[in-house]
CSV table of C-alpha atoms and ligand atoms in Angstrom, one decimal:
chain,number,residue,atom,x,y,z
A,1255,UNK,CA,9.1,35.4,-4.5
A,1256,UNK,CA,9.3,38.5,-5.4
A,1257,UNK,CA,10.4,37.9,-9.0
A,1258,UNK,CA,8.0,35.4,-9.3
A,1259,UNK,CA,5.3,37.5,-8.1
A,1260,UNK,CA,6.5,40.5,-10.7
A,1261,UNK,CA,6.8,38.4,-13.3
A,1262,UNK,CA,3.2,36.7,-12.8
A,1263,UNK,CA,1.6,40.6,-12.4
A,1264,UNK,CA,3.1,41.1,-16.0
A,1265,UNK,CA,1.5,38.2,-17.5
A,1266,UNK,CA,-1.7,39.2,-15.8
A,1267,UNK,CA,-1.5,42.4,-17.2
A,1268,UNK,CA,-1.1,41.2,-20.9
A,1269,UNK,CA,-4.3,38.9,-20.6
A,1270,UNK,CA,-6.3,41.9,-18.4
A,1271,UNK,CA,-6.0,44.0,-21.2
A,1272,UNK,CA,-7.1,41.8,-23.7
A,1273,UNK,CA,-10.6,42.2,-24.2
A,1274,UNK,CA,-12.2,40.1,-21.6
A,1275,UNK,CA,-14.4,37.0,-23.4
A,1276,UNK,CA,-18.0,37.4,-23.4
A,1277,UNK,CA,-20.7,34.9,-21.8
A,1278,UNK,CA,-20.0,34.2,-18.2
A,1279,UNK,CA,-17.2,35.7,-17.9
A,1280,UNK,CA,-18.9,38.8,-18.3
A,1281,UNK,CA,-19.5,41.0,-14.6
A,1282,UNK,CA,-23.1,41.5,-15.9
A,1283,UNK,CA,-23.6,37.7,-17.1
A,1284,UNK,CA,-24.5,36.1,-13.3
A,1285,UNK,CA,-27.7,38.0,-12.2
A,1286,UNK,CA,-29.4,35.9,-9.4
A,1287,UNK,CA,-29.7,38.4,-6.7
A,1288,UNK,CA,-29.6,35.7,-3.6
A,1289,UNK,CA,-26.2,35.0,-4.8
A,1290,UNK,CA,-23.9,36.3,-2.1
A,1291,UNK,CA,-21.5,35.8,0.9
A,1292,UNK,CA,-24.6,34.8,3.3
A,1293,UNK,CA,-26.1,32.5,1.1
A,1294,UNK,CA,-22.2,30.7,0.5
A,1295,UNK,CA,-21.5,30.6,4.0
A,1296,UNK,CA,-25.1,28.7,5.4
A,1297,UNK,CA,-23.8,26.4,2.9
A,1298,UNK,CA,-20.3,26.6,3.7
A,1299,UNK,CA,-21.0,26.2,7.1
A,1300,UNK,CA,-23.1,22.6,7.3
A,1301,UNK,CA,-20.3,21.6,4.8
A,1302,UNK,CA,-17.7,22.7,7.2
A,1303,UNK,CA,-19.7,20.3,10.1
A,1304,UNK,CA,-20.3,17.4,7.1
A,1305,UNK,CA,-16.9,17.0,5.9
A,1306,UNK,CA,-15.0,16.3,8.5
A,1307,UNK,CA,-17.3,13.5,9.4
A,1308,UNK,CA,-17.3,12.3,6.0
A,1309,UNK,CA,-13.6,12.6,6.4
A,1310,UNK,CA,-13.0,10.5,9.8
A,1311,UNK,CA,-15.1,7.9,8.8
A,1312,UNK,CA,-13.6,7.7,5.6
A,1313,UNK,CA,-10.1,6.7,7.3
A,1314,UNK,CA,-11.4,4.9,10.0
A,1315,UNK,CA,-12.6,2.7,7.1
A,1316,UNK,CA,-9.8,2.3,5.9
A,1317,UNK,CA,-8.2,1.4,9.1
A,1318,UNK,CA,-10.8,-1.4,9.7
A,1319,UNK,CA,-9.2,-3.1,7.0
A,1320,UNK,CA,-6.4,-4.1,8.8
A,1321,UNK,CA,-4.0,-2.8,5.8
A,1322,UNK,CA,-0.9,-2.6,8.2
A,1323,UNK,CA,-1.4,-7.1,7.7
A,1324,UNK,CA,0.4,-6.5,4.0
A,1325,UNK,CA,-0.9,-6.3,0.3
A,1326,UNK,CA,-3.9,-8.9,1.0
A,1327,UNK,CA,-6.0,-6.2,3.1
A,1328,UNK,CA,-4.0,-3.1,1.5
A,1329,UNK,CA,-4.9,-1.7,-2.2
A,1330,UNK,CA,-2.5,1.5,-1.3
A,1331,UNK,CA,0.4,-0.5,-0.3
A,1332,UNK,CA,2.7,3.5,-1.0
A,1333,UNK,CA,0.4,5.6,1.2
A,1334,UNK,CA,3.9,6.1,3.1
A,1335,UNK,CA,3.1,8.4,5.7
A,1336,UNK,CA,-1.1,8.9,5.5
A,1337,UNK,CA,-0.7,5.4,7.1
A,1338,UNK,CA,0.6,7.4,10.6
A,1339,UNK,CA,-2.9,7.2,12.3
A,1340,UNK,CA,-3.1,3.5,11.6
A,1341,UNK,CA,-4.5,1.8,14.6
A,1342,UNK,CA,-5.4,-2.0,15.4
A,1343,UNK,CA,-9.1,-2.4,14.7
A,1344,UNK,CA,-11.0,-2.8,17.7
A,1345,UNK,CA,-14.0,-5.7,18.2
A,1346,UNK,CA,-16.0,-3.7,20.0
A,1347,UNK,CA,-18.7,-2.3,20.4
A,1348,UNK,CA,-19.5,-5.2,17.6
A,1349,UNK,CA,-21.7,-2.9,15.5
A,1350,UNK,CA,-19.0,-0.3,15.4
A,1351,UNK,CA,-18.2,-0.3,11.6
A,1352,UNK,CA,-21.6,-0.6,10.9
A,1353,UNK,CA,-22.3,3.0,12.8
A,1354,UNK,CA,-19.1,4.5,11.0
A,1355,UNK,CA,-19.9,3.5,7.5
A,1356,UNK,CA,-23.4,3.7,7.4
A,1357,UNK,CA,-23.4,7.4,8.6
A,1358,UNK,CA,-19.9,7.8,5.8
A,1359,UNK,CA,-22.4,6.6,3.4
A,1360,UNK,CA,-25.5,8.4,4.1
A,1361,UNK,CA,-23.6,12.1,5.5
A,1362,UNK,CA,-22.7,11.7,1.8
A,1363,UNK,CA,-25.4,11.2,-0.4
A,1364,UNK,CA,-27.2,13.4,1.9
A,1365,UNK,CA,-24.6,15.9,1.5
A,1366,UNK,CA,-24.8,16.2,-2.0
A,1367,UNK,CA,-27.7,18.5,-2.5
A,1368,UNK,CA,-25.8,21.4,-0.2
A,1369,UNK,CA,-22.3,20.2,-2.1
A,1370,UNK,CA,-24.2,21.4,-5.4
A,1371,UNK,CA,-26.1,24.7,-4.0
A,1372,UNK,CA,-22.4,26.0,-2.4
A,1373,UNK,CA,-20.9,25.2,-5.8
A,1374,UNK,CA,-23.8,27.0,-7.6
A,1375,UNK,CA,-23.7,30.0,-5.0
A,1376,UNK,CA,-19.7,30.7,-6.3
A,1377,UNK,CA,-19.7,29.7,-9.9
A,1378,UNK,CA,-19.1,33.3,-10.9
A,1379,UNK,CA,-15.8,32.9,-9.9
A,1380,UNK,CA,-14.9,30.2,-11.8
A,1381,UNK,CA,-15.2,32.8,-14.8
A,1382,UNK,CA,-13.3,35.4,-12.9
A,1383,UNK,CA,-11.7,37.7,-15.6
A,1384,UNK,CA,-8.6,37.9,-15.7
A,1385,UNK,CA,-8.0,34.9,-14.5
A,1386,UNK,CA,-4.6,35.6,-12.9
A,1387,UNK,CA,-4.2,39.0,-10.8
A,1388,UNK,CA,-0.6,38.1,-8.4
A,1389,UNK,CA,0.9,35.5,-7.4
A,1390,UNK,CA,-1.3,35.2,-4.2
A,1391,UNK,CA,-4.1,34.8,-6.4
A,1392,UNK,CA,-2.6,32.5,-8.4
A,1393,UNK,CA,-2.1,29.8,-5.5
A,1394,UNK,CA,-5.6,30.4,-4.2
A,1395,UNK,CA,-7.3,29.7,-7.6
A,1396,UNK,CA,-4.8,26.5,-7.4
A,1397,UNK,CA,-6.0,25.3,-4.1
A,1398,UNK,CA,-9.7,26.1,-5.3
A,1399,UNK,CA,-8.9,23.9,-8.0
A,1400,UNK,CA,-7.7,20.9,-5.7
A,1401,UNK,CA,-10.9,22.1,-3.1
A,1402,UNK,CA,-13.9,21.6,-6.0
A,1403,UNK,CA,-12.1,19.0,-8.4
A,1404,UNK,CA,-11.0,16.7,-4.7
A,1405,UNK,CA,-14.2,17.5,-3.9
A,1406,UNK,CA,-16.5,16.6,-7.1
A,1407,UNK,CA,-14.0,13.6,-7.2
A,1408,UNK,CA,-14.2,12.2,-3.7
A,1409,UNK,CA,-18.6,12.5,-4.1
A,1410,UNK,CA,-18.6,11.0,-7.6
A,1411,UNK,CA,-16.3,8.1,-7.2
A,1412,UNK,CA,-18.2,6.9,-3.7
A,1413,UNK,CA,-21.2,7.3,-5.0
A,1414,UNK,CA,-20.8,5.1,-8.0
A,1415,UNK,CA,-18.9,2.9,-5.6
A,1416,UNK,CA,-22.2,2.3,-3.7
A,1417,UNK,CA,-24.2,2.4,-6.9
A,1418,UNK,CA,-21.7,-0.6,-7.9
A,1419,UNK,CA,-21.2,1.5,-10.9
A,1420,UNK,CA,-17.1,0.0,-11.4
A,1421,UNK,CA,-15.6,2.2,-13.8
A,1422,UNK,CA,-12.9,2.9,-11.9
A,1423,UNK,CA,-9.5,3.1,-13.8
A,1424,UNK,CA,-7.7,0.9,-10.9
A,1425,UNK,CA,-9.4,0.2,-7.7
A,1426,UNK,CA,-11.6,2.4,-6.2
A,1427,UNK,CA,-10.1,2.1,-2.6
A,1428,UNK,CA,-6.5,3.3,-3.9
A,1429,UNK,CA,-8.5,6.9,-5.8
A,1430,UNK,CA,-11.1,7.6,-2.9
A,1431,UNK,CA,-8.0,7.3,-0.4
A,1432,UNK,CA,-5.7,9.6,-2.0
A,1433,UNK,CA,-8.4,11.8,-3.3
A,1434,UNK,CA,-9.4,12.4,0.3
A,1435,UNK,CA,-6.4,12.7,1.5
A,1436,UNK,CA,-5.9,15.9,-1.7
A,1437,UNK,CA,-9.3,17.1,-0.8
A,1438,UNK,CA,-9.2,17.4,3.3
A,1439,UNK,CA,-5.2,19.4,2.4
A,1440,UNK,CA,-7.2,22.0,-0.1
A,1441,UNK,CA,-10.6,22.0,2.3
A,1442,UNK,CA,-8.5,23.1,5.4
A,1443,UNK,CA,-6.4,25.6,3.6
A,1444,UNK,CA,-9.4,26.9,2.6
A,1445,UNK,CA,-11.3,26.9,5.8
A,1446,UNK,CA,-8.4,28.8,7.2
A,1447,UNK,CA,-8.2,31.3,4.3
A,1448,UNK,CA,-12.3,31.9,4.6
A,1449,UNK,CA,-13.4,31.4,8.7
A,1450,UNK,CA,-13.4,35.0,9.1
A,1451,UNK,CA,-15.0,35.9,6.0
A,1452,UNK,CA,-17.6,33.1,6.4
A,1453,UNK,CA,-18.7,34.3,10.4
A,1454,UNK,CA,-18.9,38.1,8.8
A,1455,UNK,CA,-21.4,37.0,6.4
A,1456,UNK,CA,-23.2,35.0,8.7
A,1457,UNK,CA,-23.3,37.3,10.9
A,1458,UNK,CA,-24.4,40.1,8.3
A,1459,UNK,CA,-28.1,38.7,8.1
A,1460,UNK,CA,-30.4,37.5,10.7
A,1461,UNK,CA,-31.2,33.7,9.7
A,1462,UNK,CA,-34.7,33.6,11.4
A,1463,UNK,CA,-35.5,36.8,9.9
A,1464,UNK,CA,-34.3,35.4,6.2
A,1465,UNK,CA,-36.4,32.8,6.9
A,1466,UNK,CA,-39.9,35.0,7.4
A,1467,UNK,CA,-38.9,37.0,3.7
A,1468,UNK,CA,-40.4,35.6,0.7
A,1469,UNK,CA,-39.6,36.6,-3.1
A,1470,UNK,CA,-41.1,39.9,-3.3
A,1471,UNK,CA,-39.1,40.8,0.0
A,1472,UNK,CA,-35.7,39.6,-1.6
A,1473,UNK,CA,-33.4,41.9,-2.3
A,1474,UNK,CA,-29.5,41.7,-3.1
A,1475,UNK,CA,-26.8,41.7,-0.6
A,1476,UNK,CA,-24.2,44.7,-0.6
A,1477,UNK,CA,-21.6,44.6,-3.2
A,1478,UNK,CA,-18.9,42.2,-2.2
A,1479,UNK,CA,-15.0,42.1,-2.7
A,1480,UNK,CA,-14.9,38.0,-3.6
A,1481,UNK,CA,-18.2,39.6,-7.0
A,1482,UNK,CA,-20.5,36.8,-5.8
A,1483,UNK,CA,-23.1,39.8,-5.5
A,1484,UNK,CA,-24.2,40.3,-9.3
A,1485,UNK,CA,-23.4,43.9,-10.6
A,1486,UNK,CA,-26.9,44.2,-12.6
A,1487,UNK,CA,-29.4,41.8,-10.3
A,1488,UNK,CA,-32.3,40.6,-12.1
A,1489,UNK,CA,-35.5,40.5,-10.1
A,1490,UNK,CA,-35.8,37.4,-7.6
A,1491,UNK,CA,-37.9,34.3,-8.5
A,1492,UNK,CA,-36.8,32.8,-5.4
A,1493,UNK,CA,-35.9,34.2,-1.4
A,1494,UNK,CA,-33.3,33.0,0.1
A,1495,UNK,CA,-35.6,30.6,2.3
A,1496,UNK,CA,-36.5,29.3,-1.0
A,1497,UNK,CA,-33.3,28.2,-2.0
A,1498,UNK,CA,-32.1,27.3,1.7
A,1499,UNK,CA,-35.3,25.4,1.7
A,1500,UNK,CA,-35.1,23.6,-1.5
A,1501,UNK,CA,-31.4,22.3,-0.4
A,1502,UNK,CA,-32.9,21.1,3.1
A,1503,UNK,CA,-36.0,19.6,1.5
A,1504,UNK,CA,-33.8,17.5,-1.0
A,1505,UNK,CA,-31.4,16.4,1.6
A,1506,UNK,CA,-34.3,15.1,3.6
A,1507,UNK,CA,-35.8,13.4,1.0
A,1508,UNK,CA,-32.5,11.3,0.2
A,1509,UNK,CA,-31.9,11.0,4.1
A,1510,UNK,CA,-35.2,8.9,4.1
A,1511,UNK,CA,-34.3,7.1,0.4
A,1512,UNK,CA,-31.0,5.8,2.0
A,1513,UNK,CA,-30.6,5.4,5.8
A,1514,UNK,CA,-32.9,2.4,5.5
A,1515,UNK,CA,-29.8,0.3,3.6
A,1516,UNK,CA,-27.6,1.2,7.0
A,1517,UNK,CA,-30.6,0.5,9.2
A,1518,UNK,CA,-31.8,-2.8,8.3
A,1519,UNK,CA,-34.6,-4.9,8.9
A,1520,UNK,CA,-38.2,-3.4,7.8
A,1521,UNK,CA,-36.4,-0.3,7.1
A,1522,UNK,CA,-34.7,-1.8,4.0
A,1523,UNK,CA,-37.4,-1.3,1.5
A,1524,UNK,CA,-37.3,2.2,2.4
A,1525,UNK,CA,-33.7,2.1,0.4
A,1526,UNK,CA,-35.2,2.9,-2.9
A,1527,UNK,CA,-31.2,4.5,-3.9
A,1528,UNK,CA,-30.0,1.2,-3.2
A,1529,UNK,CA,-28.8,-0.7,-5.8
A,1530,UNK,CA,-29.2,-4.2,-3.9
A,1531,UNK,CA,-32.2,-5.9,-4.3
A,1532,UNK,CA,-34.8,-4.5,-1.3
A,1533,UNK,CA,-36.5,-7.8,-0.8
A,1534,UNK,CA,-33.7,-10.0,0.3
A,1535,UNK,CA,-36.3,-13.1,0.9
A,1536,UNK,CA,-37.6,-14.7,4.1
A,1537,UNK,CA,-36.4,-17.6,6.0
A,1538,UNK,CA,-33.1,-18.4,8.1
A,1539,UNK,CA,-30.9,-17.0,5.2
A,1540,UNK,CA,-33.0,-14.2,4.1
A,1541,UNK,CA,-30.6,-11.3,4.4
A,1542,UNK,CA,-29.2,-8.8,2.5
A,1543,UNK,CA,-26.3,-11.0,-0.3
A,1544,UNK,CA,-23.4,-9.0,-1.6
A,1545,UNK,CA,-21.8,-11.3,-4.4
A,1546,UNK,CA,-24.0,-14.9,-4.9
A,1547,UNK,CA,-22.0,-18.2,-5.2
A,1548,UNK,CA,-22.7,-18.0,-8.9
A,1549,UNK,CA,-21.5,-14.7,-9.6
A,1550,UNK,CA,-18.1,-15.6,-8.5
A,1551,UNK,CA,-17.6,-19.0,-10.1
A,1552,UNK,CA,-18.3,-21.5,-6.7
A,1553,UNK,CA,-19.9,-24.2,-8.3
A,1554,UNK,CA,-21.4,-26.9,-6.6
A,1555,UNK,CA,-18.6,-29.1,-6.9
A,1556,UNK,CA,-16.2,-26.9,-4.5
A,1557,UNK,CA,-17.7,-26.8,-1.4
A,1558,UNK,CA,-20.2,-30.5,-2.0
A,1559,UNK,CA,-19.5,-33.2,-0.2
A,1560,UNK,CA,-15.3,-33.4,-0.9
A,1561,UNK,CA,-14.7,-29.8,0.9
A,1562,UNK,CA,-12.2,-29.7,3.5
A,1563,UNK,CA,-11.3,-27.0,6.2
A,1564,UNK,CA,-7.5,-27.0,6.3
A,1565,UNK,CA,-6.4,-25.4,9.4
A,1566,UNK,CA,-2.6,-24.3,9.5
A,1567,UNK,CA,-0.1,-23.6,12.2
A,1568,UNK,CA,2.9,-24.6,14.4
A,1569,UNK,CA,2.8,-28.8,12.9
A,1570,UNK,CA,1.3,-30.2,10.8
A,1571,UNK,CA,-2.2,-28.7,8.9
A,1572,UNK,CA,-5.6,-30.3,10.7
A,1573,UNK,CA,-7.8,-31.4,7.6
A,1574,UNK,CA,-11.4,-31.6,9.0
A,1575,UNK,CA,-14.7,-32.7,7.1
A,1576,UNK,CA,-18.3,-30.4,7.4
A,1577,UNK,CA,-19.5,-32.9,9.8
A,1578,UNK,CA,-16.5,-33.2,11.9
A,1579,UNK,CA,-16.4,-29.3,12.4
A,1580,UNK,CA,-20.3,-29.9,13.5
A,1581,UNK,CA,-19.2,-32.1,16.2
A,1582,UNK,CA,-16.7,-29.9,17.9
A,1583,UNK,CA,-17.8,-27.2,20.1
A,1584,UNK,CA,-20.2,-24.6,18.6
A,1585,UNK,CA,-20.8,-21.1,20.0
A,1586,UNK,CA,-23.4,-18.2,19.1
A,1587,UNK,CA,-22.8,-14.6,18.2
A,1588,UNK,CA,-25.5,-12.1,17.0
A,1589,UNK,CA,-23.4,-10.0,14.5
A,1590,UNK,CA,-24.9,-7.7,11.7
A,1591,UNK,CA,-22.6,-7.4,8.0
A,1592,UNK,CA,-21.8,-4.3,7.5
A,1593,UNK,CA,-20.7,-3.2,3.9
A,1594,UNK,CA,-18.5,-0.3,3.3
A,1595,UNK,CA,-21.2,0.2,0.6
A,1596,UNK,CA,-23.1,1.5,3.3
A,1597,UNK,CA,-25.7,-1.5,3.8
A,1598,UNK,CA,-26.2,-3.1,7.0
A,1599,UNK,CA,-28.2,-6.1,7.8
A,1600,UNK,CA,-29.4,-5.8,11.7
A,1601,UNK,CA,-27.9,-8.6,13.7
A,1602,UNK,CA,-27.9,-11.8,12.6
A,1603,UNK,CA,-27.7,-14.8,14.4
A,1604,UNK,CA,-24.4,-17.5,14.2
A,1605,UNK,CA,-23.2,-19.9,15.2
A,1606,UNK,CA,-20.2,-22.4,14.7
A,1607,UNK,CA,-16.2,-22.3,15.8
A,1608,UNK,CA,-14.7,-19.5,17.5
A,1609,UNK,CA,-11.5,-18.4,16.3
A,1610,UNK,CA,-9.8,-19.1,18.8
A,1611,UNK,CA,-10.3,-22.5,19.4
A,1612,UNK,CA,-9.0,-23.0,15.6
A,1613,UNK,CA,-5.9,-21.3,16.4
A,1614,UNK,CA,-5.6,-23.5,19.0
A,1615,UNK,CA,-5.8,-26.2,17.2
A,1616,UNK,CA,-3.4,-25.2,14.9
A,1617,UNK,CA,-1.0,-25.0,17.5
A,1618,UNK,CA,-0.9,-21.2,17.6
A,1619,UNK,CA,-3.5,-20.5,20.5
A,1620,UNK,CA,-1.8,-16.9,21.1
A,1621,UNK,CA,-1.7,-16.4,17.1
A,1622,UNK,CA,-1.3,-12.6,15.9
A,1623,UNK,CA,-3.1,-12.8,12.5
A,1624,UNK,CA,-4.7,-15.3,10.4
A,1625,UNK,CA,-4.8,-15.5,6.6
A,1626,UNK,CA,-8.5,-16.9,5.4
A,1627,UNK,CA,-8.6,-18.1,1.8
A,1628,UNK,CA,-11.8,-18.9,0.3
A,1629,UNK,CA,-12.4,-21.5,-2.5
A,1630,UNK,CA,-13.5,-19.0,-4.6
A,1631,UNK,CA,-11.3,-19.0,-7.8
A,1632,UNK,CA,-9.7,-15.7,-7.9
A,1633,UNK,CA,-11.0,-11.8,-7.1
A,1634,UNK,CA,-10.4,-9.5,-4.3
A,1635,UNK,CA,-12.2,-10.7,-1.8
A,1636,UNK,CA,-11.3,-14.1,-1.8
A,1637,UNK,CA,-8.7,-13.9,0.7
A,1638,UNK,CA,-7.8,-11.9,4.0
A,1639,UNK,CA,-6.1,-11.2,6.7
A,1640,UNK,CA,-7.6,-10.7,10.2
A,1641,UNK,CA,-5.8,-9.5,13.3
A,1642,UNK,CA,-4.4,-11.0,16.7
A,1643,UNK,CA,-7.6,-9.3,18.5
A,1644,UNK,CA,-10.5,-10.6,16.3
A,1645,UNK,CA,-9.2,-14.3,16.2
A,1646,UNK,CA,-9.7,-13.6,20.4
A,1647,UNK,CA,-12.5,-12.6,20.6
A,1648,UNK,CA,-15.4,-15.3,21.6
A,1649,UNK,CA,-17.9,-13.5,19.5
A,1650,UNK,CA,-15.7,-14.5,16.4
A,1651,UNK,CA,-16.4,-17.1,14.4
A,1652,UNK,CA,-16.5,-19.5,11.6
A,1653,UNK,CA,-19.9,-19.7,10.9
A,1654,UNK,CA,-21.6,-23.0,10.2
A,1655,UNK,CA,-25.3,-22.1,10.4
A,1656,UNK,CA,-27.0,-18.7,10.6
A,1657,UNK,CA,-30.1,-18.3,12.7
A,1658,UNK,CA,-30.7,-21.8,13.2
A,1659,UNK,CA,-30.1,-23.1,10.1
A,1660,UNK,CA,-27.6,-24.2,8.0
A,1661,UNK,CA,-25.6,-21.5,5.6
A,1662,UNK,CA,-26.9,-21.0,2.4
A,1663,UNK,CA,-24.8,-20.9,-0.6
A,1664,UNK,CA,-24.8,-17.4,-1.4
A,1665,UNK,CA,-24.2,-16.8,2.7
A,1666,UNK,CA,-20.8,-18.6,1.8
A,1667,UNK,CA,-21.5,-22.2,2.8
A,1668,UNK,CA,-20.1,-24.5,4.4
A,1669,UNK,CA,-17.6,-22.2,6.1
A,1670,UNK,CA,-17.5,-18.5,6.8
A,1671,UNK,CA,-15.7,-15.8,9.2
A,1672,UNK,CA,-17.8,-13.6,10.9
A,1673,UNK,CA,-16.3,-11.3,13.4
A,1674,UNK,CA,-17.4,-8.4,15.4
A,1675,UNK,CA,-17.3,-4.8,14.2
A,1676,UNK,CA,-15.1,-6.0,10.7
A,1677,UNK,CA,-16.4,-4.8,7.7
A,1678,UNK,CA,-18.2,-7.1,5.4
A,1679,UNK,CA,-16.1,-7.3,2.8
A,1680,UNK,CA,-13.3,-8.6,5.5
A,1681,UNK,CA,-16.0,-11.9,6.2
A,1682,UNK,CA,-14.8,-14.1,3.7
A,1683,UNK,CA,-17.1,-16.5,2.5
A,1684,UNK,CA,-16.5,-20.4,1.1
A,1685,UNK,CA,-14.0,-20.6,3.4
A,1686,UNK,CA,-11.2,-23.7,3.0
A,1687,UNK,CA,-8.0,-22.8,4.8
A,1688,UNK,CA,-6.9,-20.9,7.7
A,1689,UNK,CA,-3.5,-20.4,7.9
A,1690,UNK,CA,-2.3,-18.9,12.0
A,1691,UNK,CA,1.1,-17.0,12.3
A,1692,UNK,CA,2.7,-15.9,15.6
B,861,MTE,N1,-15.2,-15.3,-0.8
B,861,MTE,C1,-15.8,-13.9,-0.5
B,861,MTE,N2,-16.2,-13.6,0.5
B,861,MTE,C2,-16.8,-12.3,1.0
B,861,MTE,C3,-17.3,-11.7,-0.4
B,861,MTE,C4,-16.7,-12.1,-1.9
B,861,MTE,O1,-16.7,-11.7,-2.4
B,861,MTE,N3,-15.7,-13.5,-1.9
B,861,MTE,N4,-18.0,-10.3,-0.7
B,861,MTE,C5,-17.4,-9.7,1.2
B,861,MTE,C6,-18.5,-8.4,0.9
B,861,MTE,S1,-18.6,-7.1,0.0
B,861,MTE,C7,-19.0,-8.9,2.0
B,861,MTE,S2,-20.4,-7.3,2.2
B,861,MTE,C8,-20.1,-10.0,2.7
B,861,MTE,C9,-21.5,-9.8,2.4
B,861,MTE,O2,-21.9,-11.3,3.0
B,861,MTE,P1,-23.2,-11.6,2.8
B,861,MTE,O3,-23.1,-12.0,1.1
B,861,MTE,O4,-23.5,-13.1,3.2
B,861,MTE,O5,-24.0,-10.5,3.5
B,861,MTE,O6,-18.9,-10.9,2.6
B,861,MTE,C10,-18.2,-11.1,2.2
B,861,MTE,N5,-17.2,-12.3,2.0
B,862,MO,MO1,-19.3,-5.2,1.2
């Protein structure tokens, strides 16, 4: 370590003795008089609370996919130790995924102005010269690279996904999942290195006095070791109150135009940023559709009179027409569709057969899992594995009807799965085969 350190220092000296490049590398370049440890720490404090909520709701969403049931559900088969925390996702409360994923996506959008403001507040550090002073500083800069890079990566991939802007090389889930672990590791390192500095900076100025100080009373903070405070401050054009207020107003505005998609019902109309249709139509089937039948290649003859449901289990498969299914004992459940993209419907009134009854019909009443397959020719969501606790929940249905009418083609006619607290993506539509396993 000492040898490495000596070599880094020698190298740093060589770079340092070369002239400092012009522009942002010069110490006089960054001149905002409000930049300094206090403002950075205010934004940092918000992220200190926000990022852990993002991380926890994110890893919960991953658990909700039932990745333990195999590659059909899991796009990150090589996760190794990163799956250490996985547990059986419950079916109650039935709105659990709606809450955790609504929180994940809404908070992610709302934190964007705070993240940008935090990055703006520390930007002089990006141009620090000489770039490497010691081995310790090199390590610190590497951790900041992972922190900033990881943070931007997670926010950008998340927002692209909820905006249905699929430009990812490979799967969004894989990128967002591994990215989250890199980001959170760098976040933990960063917080442990900077927590003391942050609390000291927050105590150095009184928030309420700051909120009463306008532009004319705005003075730079005293010089700091990190070099955030400008050496040659310009005259203020904005107070700290103005900066905090602008970021807060930006976040509030984003909240108002985003949250409606998770709350659903009438408030859907306020979700101006949601990429889906804000008016999903009227009548029993008038609620949000993710993929329409036409968009995934469901043709009328695939789901017409020739359609049959196959139920596989211990003995010979049972094959049933829709009329036969409708003649079996039907049950109802009021459940929402809650998508990983953050939107949810209000509770819809589903009617159909209990998965538990179909498991019994298959000869495996205590089935530990079921493979659900749709008639959809291909595509990532055409099949899914569900777990024993999901099969046994009395509200877990193979739905045939919704809100008093037959399912529409776009909502999965002739039959779809609906399970309490299940991520939308696992509520497979246009089902034609159920394979129960022990
Ligand atoms: N066969 C099939 N089932 C599917 C999908 C799909 O693309 N194909 N999309 C899933 C996703 S991502 C969601 S959020 C829900 C949406 O159901 P809805 O369109 O009825 O609201 O259906 C799920 N079931
Ligand atoms: Mo979804």
